[in-house]
Short mmCIF file of C-alpha atoms and ligand atoms in Angstrom, two decimals:
data_model
loop_
_atom_site.label_atom_id
_atom_site.label_comp_id
_atom_site.label_asym_id
_atom_site.label_seq_id
_atom_site.Cartn_x
_atom_site.Cartn_y
_atom_site.Cartn_z
CA SER A 19 18.18 -3.93 23.38
CA ALA A 20 21.05 -2.64 21.06
CA ASP A 21 21.74 -6.57 21.20
CA ASP A 22 18.35 -7.06 19.44
CA LEU A 23 19.26 -4.06 16.62
CA THR A 24 22.73 -6.02 16.02
CA ARG A 25 20.62 -9.48 15.71
CA LEU A 26 17.92 -7.50 13.52
CA GLN A 27 20.23 -5.78 11.30
CA SER A 28 22.44 -8.72 10.50
CA TYR A 29 19.14 -10.52 9.15
CA THR A 30 17.88 -7.46 7.07
CA LYS A 31 21.59 -6.95 6.24
CA THR A 32 20.67 -10.44 4.34
CA LYS A 33 17.99 -9.00 2.46
CA TYR A 34 19.39 -5.84 0.50
CA ALA A 35 18.79 -5.91 -2.80
CA GLU A 36 21.29 -3.64 -5.03
CA PRO A 37 19.75 -1.44 -7.36
CA ASN A 38 19.11 -1.31 -10.56
CA LYS A 39 21.75 0.55 -12.48
CA LYS A 40 19.29 1.09 -15.38
CA TYR A 41 17.03 3.04 -12.98
CA PHE A 42 18.69 4.09 -10.18
CA GLY A 43 17.94 8.25 -9.34
CA ILE A 44 15.38 7.89 -12.69
CA ALA A 45 12.93 9.96 -10.67
CA LYS A 46 15.49 11.87 -8.66
CA GLU A 47 13.38 15.20 -7.00
CA LYS A 48 10.29 14.40 -9.12
CA ASN A 49 6.89 14.77 -7.08
CA ILE A 50 5.71 11.29 -5.93
CA ILE A 51 1.61 10.99 -5.89
CA LYS A 52 0.61 8.06 -3.94
CA ILE A 53 -3.28 6.88 -4.47
CA HIS A 54 -4.44 4.58 -1.53
CA LEU A 55 -8.05 2.69 -3.20
CA GLU A 56 -9.47 1.56 -0.16
CA SER A 57 -10.80 -2.39 0.60
CA PHE A 58 -9.21 -2.94 -3.18
CA GLN A 59 -8.60 -6.51 -4.61
CA THR A 60 -7.14 -7.02 -8.22
CA GLU A 61 -9.64 -9.59 -8.88
CA MET A 62 -12.12 -6.83 -10.10
CA ILE A 63 -9.57 -6.38 -12.61
CA GLY A 64 -11.16 -7.69 -15.90
CA LEU A 65 -13.98 -8.86 -14.42
CA LYS A 66 -17.82 -8.26 -15.92
CA VAL A 67 -20.89 -7.45 -14.30
CA ASN A 68 -23.76 -8.90 -16.86
CA GLY A 69 -21.21 -7.37 -19.40
CA LYS A 70 -19.91 -4.26 -18.05
CA GLU A 71 -16.65 -4.03 -16.63
CA VAL A 72 -16.27 -3.69 -13.26
CA THR A 73 -13.36 -1.22 -13.57
CA PRO A 74 -13.15 0.56 -16.78
CA TYR A 75 -9.98 2.76 -15.81
CA LEU A 76 -8.23 0.11 -14.26
CA ASN A 77 -8.29 -2.12 -16.78
CA GLN A 78 -7.01 0.65 -18.87
CA LEU A 79 -4.05 0.94 -16.69
CA ALA A 80 -3.49 -3.02 -16.02
CA THR A 81 -3.08 -3.56 -20.16
CA GLY A 82 0.90 -1.31 -19.87
CA ASN A 83 -0.47 0.10 -22.95
CA ASP A 84 -0.77 3.40 -20.41
CA ASP A 85 2.25 4.85 -18.26
CA PHE A 86 2.11 2.77 -15.88
CA ILE A 87 4.12 -0.53 -14.78
CA TYR A 88 0.86 -2.69 -13.56
CA TYR A 89 2.20 -5.14 -10.98
CA SER A 90 -0.28 -8.04 -11.53
CA ASN A 91 1.39 -10.41 -8.58
CA PHE A 92 1.24 -7.76 -5.97
CA PHE A 93 -0.55 -8.62 -2.27
CA HIS A 94 -1.40 -6.44 0.98
CA SER A 95 0.28 -7.95 3.65
CA THR A 96 -2.07 -6.49 6.58
CA GLY A 97 -3.09 -7.94 10.09
CA GLN A 98 -5.95 -6.14 12.40
CA GLY A 99 -4.27 -2.99 11.73
CA LYS A 100 -5.79 -2.91 8.23
CA THR A 101 -5.45 0.05 6.99
CA SER A 102 -2.75 1.28 9.11
CA ASP A 103 -0.87 -1.60 8.39
CA ALA A 104 -0.90 -0.67 5.09
CA GLU A 105 0.67 2.71 5.55
CA LEU A 106 3.32 1.52 7.87
CA THR A 107 4.66 -0.93 5.91
CA MET A 108 4.62 0.76 2.68
CA ASP A 109 6.29 3.39 4.47
CA ASN A 110 8.89 1.82 6.45
CA SER A 111 9.02 -1.55 4.64
CA MET A 112 8.02 -3.15 8.05
CA TYR A 113 5.18 -5.94 8.80
CA GLY A 114 2.30 -4.54 11.43
CA LEU A 115 1.72 -6.25 14.45
CA GLN A 116 0.44 -9.56 15.13
CA GLN A 117 -2.38 -8.25 16.85
CA GLY A 118 -3.58 -4.82 17.02
CA SER A 119 -2.33 -1.90 15.18
CA ALA A 120 0.88 -0.81 15.26
CA PHE A 121 -0.43 3.16 14.93
CA SER A 122 -2.35 3.19 18.01
CA LEU A 123 0.32 0.36 19.88
CA LYS A 124 3.29 1.95 18.77
CA SER A 125 3.39 5.28 18.16
CA ASP A 126 5.49 6.65 20.74
CA ASN A 127 8.34 4.48 18.74
CA THR A 128 11.36 5.81 16.78
CA PHE A 129 11.61 5.66 12.83
CA GLN A 130 13.07 5.78 10.40
CA SER A 131 10.34 6.12 7.59
CA LEU A 132 10.36 7.31 4.18
CA PRO A 133 8.66 10.42 3.71
CA ALA A 134 11.82 11.51 6.15
CA ILE A 135 14.11 9.90 3.82
CA LEU A 136 12.82 11.82 0.99
CA HIS A 137 12.57 14.97 2.92
CA GLN A 138 16.31 14.52 4.64
CA LYS A 139 18.06 13.58 1.21
CA GLN A 140 16.12 15.43 -1.42
CA ASN A 141 14.10 18.41 0.16
CA TYR A 142 11.12 16.91 -0.29
CA SER A 143 7.96 18.23 1.48
CA THR A 144 5.29 15.34 2.45
CA SER A 145 2.02 15.64 2.74
CA VAL A 146 -0.69 12.91 3.66
CA MET A 147 -4.65 13.72 2.39
CA HIS A 148 -7.84 12.27 3.86
CA GLY A 149 -11.37 12.45 4.00
CA ASP A 150 -11.54 11.87 8.10
CA TYR A 151 -10.80 13.04 10.70
CA LYS A 152 -6.90 13.40 12.00
CA THR A 153 -7.05 10.63 15.09
CA PHE A 154 -8.80 8.16 12.93
CA TRP A 155 -6.16 5.48 13.67
CA ASN A 156 -3.94 7.24 15.71
CA ARG A 157 -2.77 9.11 11.99
CA ASP A 158 -1.98 12.51 14.19
CA GLN A 159 0.34 11.14 16.41
CA ILE A 160 2.23 8.57 14.25
CA TYR A 161 2.35 10.56 11.37
CA LYS A 162 5.26 13.05 13.42
CA ARG A 163 7.48 9.97 14.25
CA PHE A 164 7.43 9.39 10.52
CA GLY A 165 8.23 13.18 9.44
CA ILE A 166 5.10 13.99 7.62
CA ASP A 167 4.88 17.63 7.07
CA LYS A 168 1.57 18.41 6.63
CA PHE A 169 -1.80 16.36 7.45
CA TYR A 170 -4.73 17.66 5.28
CA ASP A 171 -7.72 15.86 7.54
CA ALA A 172 -12.22 16.39 6.99
CA THR A 173 -10.75 19.46 8.27
CA TYR A 174 -9.88 20.49 4.76
CA TYR A 175 -12.84 19.58 3.45
CA ASP A 176 -16.15 19.94 2.34
CA MET A 177 -17.88 17.92 4.63
CA SER A 178 -21.34 18.40 3.89
CA GLU A 179 -23.84 16.06 4.60
CA GLU A 180 -24.15 15.65 0.64
CA ASN A 181 -20.72 15.23 0.30
CA LEU A 182 -20.48 12.23 2.49
CA GLU A 183 -21.04 8.27 2.12
CA ASN A 184 -20.31 5.91 4.92
CA LEU A 185 -16.93 6.40 7.18
CA GLY A 186 -16.46 10.15 5.71
CA LEU A 187 -15.86 12.39 2.43
CA LYS A 188 -16.75 10.62 -0.90
CA ASP A 189 -13.50 9.89 -3.15
CA LYS A 190 -14.69 12.08 -5.98
CA GLU A 191 -15.32 15.30 -3.87
CA PHE A 192 -11.84 14.20 -1.89
CA PHE A 193 -9.95 14.15 -5.17
CA LYS A 194 -11.32 17.25 -6.37
CA GLU A 195 -10.79 19.68 -3.17
CA SER A 196 -6.64 17.93 -3.16
CA ILE A 197 -6.11 19.11 -6.49
CA PRO A 198 -5.47 23.20 -4.53
CA TYR A 199 -3.85 21.82 -1.92
CA LEU A 200 -1.19 19.71 -4.13
CA LYS A 201 -0.82 22.54 -6.46
CA LYS A 202 0.28 24.59 -3.39
CA GLU A 203 2.99 21.79 -2.30
CA THR A 204 6.54 23.07 -2.29
CA LYS A 205 7.92 20.56 -5.04
CA PRO A 206 9.54 18.00 -4.79
CA PHE A 207 6.73 16.72 -3.12
CA TYR A 208 5.69 13.11 -1.54
CA SER A 209 1.46 13.29 -1.16
CA HIS A 210 -0.11 10.08 -0.15
CA LEU A 211 -3.96 10.79 -0.83
CA LEU A 212 -6.30 7.69 1.06
CA THR A 213 -9.37 7.14 -0.60
CA LEU A 214 -12.75 5.89 1.58
CA THR A 215 -15.95 5.15 -0.20
CA ASN A 216 -14.98 1.80 -1.23
CA HIS A 217 -15.10 0.66 2.73
CA TYR A 218 -17.80 -1.84 4.36
CA PRO A 219 -20.37 -2.04 4.15
CA PHE A 220 -19.91 -0.74 0.29
CA THR A 221 -22.65 1.66 -0.01
CA VAL A 222 -23.54 4.27 -2.70
CA ASP A 223 -26.18 6.49 -3.47
CA PRO A 224 -28.41 5.07 -5.83
CA SER A 225 -27.69 8.16 -8.40
CA GLU A 226 -23.83 7.44 -8.31
CA ALA A 227 -24.31 3.88 -8.15
CA THR A 228 -23.53 3.36 -12.20
CA ILE A 229 -22.95 0.03 -12.77
CA ALA A 230 -25.92 -2.72 -12.02
CA SER A 231 -25.69 -4.66 -9.09
CA PRO A 232 -24.27 -8.67 -9.15
CA ASN A 233 -27.55 -9.59 -7.40
CA THR A 234 -25.42 -12.05 -5.30
CA GLY A 235 -27.97 -11.64 -2.53
CA ASP A 236 -25.15 -10.69 -0.84
CA ALA A 237 -25.31 -7.43 0.17
CA THR A 238 -21.46 -6.86 0.82
CA VAL A 239 -20.28 -8.19 -2.34
CA ASP A 240 -23.05 -6.73 -4.09
CA GLY A 241 -22.60 -3.33 -2.85
CA TYR A 242 -18.75 -4.26 -2.75
CA VAL A 243 -18.87 -3.87 -7.35
CA GLN A 244 -20.99 -0.79 -7.14
CA THR A 245 -18.40 1.12 -5.02
CA ALA A 246 -15.41 -0.22 -6.84
CA ARG A 247 -16.94 1.32 -9.75
CA TYR A 248 -17.14 4.33 -8.10
CA LEU A 249 -13.58 3.84 -6.74
CA ASP A 250 -12.51 3.64 -10.59
CA GLU A 251 -14.66 6.86 -11.64
CA ALA A 252 -13.24 8.81 -9.19
CA VAL A 253 -9.46 7.68 -10.22
CA ARG A 254 -10.02 8.83 -13.70
CA GLN A 255 -11.29 11.99 -13.31
CA PHE A 256 -8.22 12.60 -10.51
CA MET A 257 -5.72 11.62 -13.30
CA THR A 258 -7.69 14.01 -16.04
CA ASP A 259 -7.44 16.66 -13.07
CA LEU A 260 -3.61 16.13 -12.64
CA LYS A 261 -2.89 16.72 -16.27
CA LYS A 262 -5.16 19.08 -16.40
CA ASN A 263 -3.08 20.65 -13.47
CA GLY A 264 0.08 19.91 -14.91
CA LEU A 265 1.24 17.59 -12.22
CA TYR A 266 0.83 14.44 -14.34
CA ASP A 267 3.50 14.17 -16.82
CA ASP A 268 6.40 14.84 -14.77
CA SER A 269 5.77 12.95 -11.35
CA VAL A 270 5.54 9.63 -10.26
CA ILE A 271 2.54 8.39 -9.57
CA MET A 272 1.64 5.30 -7.60
CA ILE A 273 -1.89 3.75 -6.95
CA TYR A 274 -2.03 0.13 -4.53
CA GLY A 275 -4.68 -1.25 -2.66
CA ASP A 276 -4.42 -1.68 1.24
CA HIS A 277 -6.31 -5.06 1.69
CA TYR A 278 -8.76 -7.23 0.94
CA GLY A 279 -12.88 -5.77 1.26
CA ILE A 280 -14.35 -9.37 1.15
CA SER A 281 -13.32 -11.42 3.98
CA GLU A 282 -13.88 -14.61 4.69
CA ASN A 283 -17.67 -14.98 5.30
CA HIS A 284 -18.55 -13.91 1.86
CA ASN A 285 -16.49 -16.46 0.15
CA LYS A 286 -19.98 -18.25 -1.67
CA ALA A 287 -21.44 -14.74 -3.08
CA MET A 288 -18.06 -14.19 -4.02
CA GLY A 289 -17.68 -17.20 -5.79
CA GLN A 290 -20.64 -16.70 -7.83
CA LEU A 291 -19.28 -13.41 -8.95
CA ILE A 292 -15.98 -14.32 -10.07
CA GLY A 293 -17.59 -17.54 -11.40
CA GLU A 294 -15.26 -20.18 -9.44
CA THR A 295 -15.35 -21.67 -5.80
CA VAL A 296 -13.36 -19.60 -3.17
CA THR A 297 -11.62 -22.05 -1.84
CA PRO A 298 -8.37 -21.39 0.76
CA ALA A 299 -5.81 -21.18 -1.87
CA LYS A 300 -8.38 -19.38 -4.04
CA PHE A 301 -8.78 -17.27 -0.69
CA MET A 302 -5.45 -16.22 -0.60
CA ASP A 303 -5.37 -15.63 -4.59
CA LEU A 304 -7.17 -12.64 -4.29
CA GLN A 305 -5.28 -11.08 -1.28
CA ARG A 306 -3.66 -9.22 -4.22
CA THR A 307 -4.13 -5.82 -4.25
CA GLY A 308 -2.40 -4.33 -6.67
CA LEU A 309 0.33 -1.82 -7.41
CA PHE A 310 0.21 0.61 -10.52
CA LEU A 311 3.10 2.57 -10.52
CA LYS A 312 4.19 5.18 -13.19
CA VAL A 313 8.27 6.56 -13.35
CA PRO A 314 8.54 9.55 -15.41
CA GLY A 315 11.15 7.62 -18.10
CA ILE A 316 9.70 3.98 -17.88
CA LYS A 317 7.62 2.55 -20.17
CA GLY A 318 4.07 1.60 -18.99
CA HIS A 319 3.83 -2.32 -18.90
CA VAL A 320 3.09 -5.66 -16.86
CA ASP A 321 5.35 -7.21 -14.35
CA PRO A 322 4.50 -10.51 -13.33
CA THR A 323 7.05 -10.41 -10.49
CA TYR A 324 5.55 -11.51 -6.82
CA ALA A 325 5.87 -8.43 -4.55
CA SER A 326 3.96 -6.84 -1.68
CA GLN A 327 3.30 -4.06 -0.05
CA VAL A 328 6.90 -4.19 2.01
CA ASP A 329 8.95 -4.07 -1.61
CA VAL A 330 7.78 -0.59 -2.04
CA MET A 331 10.21 1.79 0.03
CA PRO A 332 13.24 0.13 -1.35
CA THR A 333 11.61 0.64 -4.54
CA ILE A 334 10.92 4.48 -4.34
CA LEU A 335 13.99 4.84 -2.62
CA HIS A 336 16.22 3.31 -5.13
CA LEU A 337 13.91 5.28 -8.35
CA THR A 338 15.25 9.04 -6.34
CA GLY A 339 19.26 7.84 -6.27
CA ILE A 340 18.89 6.64 -2.77
CA ASP A 341 20.31 4.05 -1.48
CA ALA A 342 18.16 1.35 0.75
CA LYS A 343 21.47 0.14 2.62
CA PRO A 344 21.96 1.77 5.57
CA TYR A 345 17.96 1.64 6.91
CA THR A 346 16.82 -1.20 8.39
CA ILE A 347 13.51 -2.68 5.97
CA PHE A 348 12.34 -6.68 5.31
CA GLY A 349 11.41 -5.48 1.39
CA THR A 350 13.76 -5.64 -2.17
CA ASP A 351 13.56 -3.07 -4.89
CA LEU A 352 11.33 -4.28 -6.79
CA LEU A 353 13.20 -3.35 -9.82
CA SER A 354 16.37 -5.06 -8.47
CA LYS A 355 17.33 -7.93 -10.35
CA LYS A 356 18.05 -9.36 -6.91
CA HIS A 357 14.60 -8.61 -5.81
CA ARG A 358 13.01 -11.82 -3.82
CA GLN A 359 10.01 -12.84 -4.62
CA VAL A 360 8.97 -14.65 -1.38
CA VAL A 361 5.67 -12.53 -0.33
CA VAL A 362 4.72 -13.23 3.24
CA PHE A 363 1.35 -13.22 4.97
CA ARG A 364 1.10 -11.63 8.31
CA ASN A 365 -0.16 -14.69 9.61
CA GLY A 366 2.83 -16.94 8.04
CA ASP A 367 1.32 -17.88 5.67
CA PHE A 368 3.44 -17.19 2.18
CA ILE A 369 2.82 -17.35 -1.42
CA THR A 370 6.37 -17.64 -4.02
CA PRO A 371 5.29 -18.20 -8.27
CA GLU A 372 5.95 -21.75 -7.24
CA ILE A 373 3.84 -22.32 -3.69
CA LYS A 374 1.30 -21.50 -1.70
CA SER A 375 1.95 -21.94 2.06
CA LEU A 376 -1.49 -21.88 4.08
CA ASN A 377 -2.31 -23.10 7.52
CA GLY A 378 0.84 -25.23 7.37
CA VAL A 379 0.30 -26.93 4.46
CA PHE A 380 1.78 -26.91 1.08
CA TYR A 381 0.11 -26.08 -2.74
CA ASP A 382 1.50 -25.82 -5.53
CA ASN A 383 0.58 -21.91 -6.83
CA LYS A 384 -0.47 -22.75 -10.13
CA THR A 385 -2.85 -25.47 -9.83
CA ASN A 386 -3.69 -24.92 -5.90
CA ALA A 387 -3.38 -29.15 -5.92
CA GLN A 388 -1.72 -29.79 -2.54
CA LEU A 389 2.19 -30.54 -2.62
CA THR A 390 3.25 -34.40 -2.58
CA ASP A 391 6.77 -33.54 -4.49
CA GLU A 392 9.45 -34.62 -1.54
CA LYS A 393 11.67 -31.71 -3.19
CA LEU A 394 9.05 -29.33 -3.29
CA ILE A 395 8.13 -29.64 0.13
CA ALA A 396 11.50 -29.31 1.14
CA LYS A 397 12.10 -26.14 -0.49
CA ALA A 398 8.66 -24.53 0.64
CA THR A 399 9.64 -25.93 4.68
CA LYS A 400 12.68 -23.65 4.21
CA ILE A 401 10.90 -20.75 3.06
CA LYS A 402 8.69 -21.07 5.34
CA ASN A 403 10.98 -21.24 8.92
CA THR A 404 12.39 -18.16 7.28
CA VAL A 405 8.84 -16.10 6.91
CA ALA A 406 8.66 -17.20 10.54
CA THR A 407 11.95 -15.32 11.27
CA GLU A 408 11.09 -12.74 9.13
CA LEU A 409 7.85 -11.92 10.81
CA GLU A 410 9.86 -12.48 14.53
CA MET A 411 12.29 -9.98 13.60
CA SER A 412 9.79 -6.93 12.40
CA ASP A 413 7.76 -7.75 15.72
CA SER A 414 11.12 -7.63 17.40
CA LEU A 415 11.91 -4.23 15.93
CA LEU A 416 8.45 -2.67 16.54
CA ASN A 417 7.95 -4.54 20.44
CA GLY A 418 11.44 -3.19 21.31
CA ASP A 419 11.19 -0.16 19.59
CA LEU A 420 14.88 -0.68 18.44
CA LEU A 421 14.62 2.26 15.48
CA ARG A 422 15.76 3.98 18.95
CA PHE A 423 19.12 2.60 18.94
CA TYR A 424 20.31 3.02 15.64
CA ASN A 425 22.16 6.02 15.33
CA ASN A 426 22.29 6.33 11.47
CA LYS A 427 24.70 8.01 10.02
CA GLU A 428 22.43 8.45 7.12
CA PHE A 429 19.29 9.45 9.12
CA LYS A 430 18.72 12.63 11.59
CA LYS A 431 16.74 11.54 14.41
CA ILE A 432 12.81 13.04 13.96
CA ASN A 433 11.73 14.48 16.57
CA PRO A 434 8.25 14.11 17.37
CA ALA A 435 7.55 17.86 18.82
CA ASP A 436 8.74 19.70 15.76
CA TYR A 437 5.57 18.48 14.27
CA GLU A 438 2.05 19.87 14.64
CA TYR A 439 -1.29 19.23 12.43
CA GLN A 440 -3.55 22.20 12.16
CA ASN A 441 -6.96 22.36 11.64
CA GLY A 442 -8.42 23.40 8.38
CA THR A 443 -10.86 26.01 7.67
CA VAL A 444 -13.48 25.03 5.40
C1 LIG B 501 -10.33 5.53 8.32
C2 LIG B 501 -9.68 4.49 7.02
C3 LIG B 501 -10.04 3.25 6.90
O1 LIG B 501 -9.69 6.56 8.22
O2 LIG B 501 -8.69 4.87 6.97
O3 LIG B 501 -10.00 2.22 7.51
P1 LIG B 501 -10.20 0.50 7.62
O4 LIG B 501 -11.37 0.33 8.29
O5 LIG B 501 -10.06 0.23 6.22
O6 LIG B 501 -8.67 0.58 8.20
MN1 LIG B 502 -8.65 0.28 4.62
#
């Protein structure tokens, strides 16, 4: 009801973090290229297998000496909706559902999404590109509610047998074929490219495996190293092509992992790979999926701020000079002095620079030793309660479809009937 909306907004209002004046509007009307790394975990950054780097290109970006800010403590907050939860969170600054995928279950809801805001405020054209068919995760329905103009699905790509691996188009081919589409987008554009090859069960054609298997004896973990390398090469190739086509310099580029690739079932082999036992606390450390952010006018550096996918929307809003205040969102701008460093996981666990909360038990984040200090336990308990409230609020938003009651002066309601995703003719 409208009362539930009031309750929700009196909560989200308390989370508003003012923009940092230094960066507000610095990326106004710049193209935004968003690259979704399937199943990428930053544990691969800097990791060597048999003396060889798994992800040499991303490692280079992660030094901070390239053009990107590397957020080294950036986590996913996805649940059962996996990729679709990551997309929901990135573009709406809310959490996925406790059970199932909001893309499938809440596709008739009203949203006030980042792509729609960018379109309405600064005339961005918006698109998604992906080498799978448009009905997967119900994307062709929910994207209409997000106000996404164009959806280049598999029908826009050459899906010949030799171009496929696992769920769909191979990443290198996908990026190559996406360049002409990007070039045709009306500027400024907000384009979201979703990769696919680094997906369970992590298979790669032997002729395209450019790093030797770590031979842990676990096919999932072994394969992951090789598909992560393939993904790394695909991103490098795409960056080179963006530069060649004049799309690199003046664009905001963000690269992020969507969710873990390696589940608890593979803790033993993962431990062998990283040379460390994967305890439950260590498993939480492995939920870092990373954010690399290039903003014209901001020099590359490493930023250890704790953050998650929910924080991206307010960050992009402020970079483009749109105040996040009128929007009902949960994240806080990464560049704001008031950014909140509590990372909320979908199951109610959380992590801060100081504390891990896992299954009701608190740990020192650095040492992973159980907390004994009364003061810290009291502090952790307090945070745990706000985390529970936060998830409850996000659930109420989705389950009550609360944004339908919100007459936001700063947002023109989306009519899904205005959107239709044609098939490509490749
Ligand atoms: C499918 C792809 C994978 O199109 O995005 O989704 P996931 O299985 O990772 O949720
Ligand atoms: Mn995924």
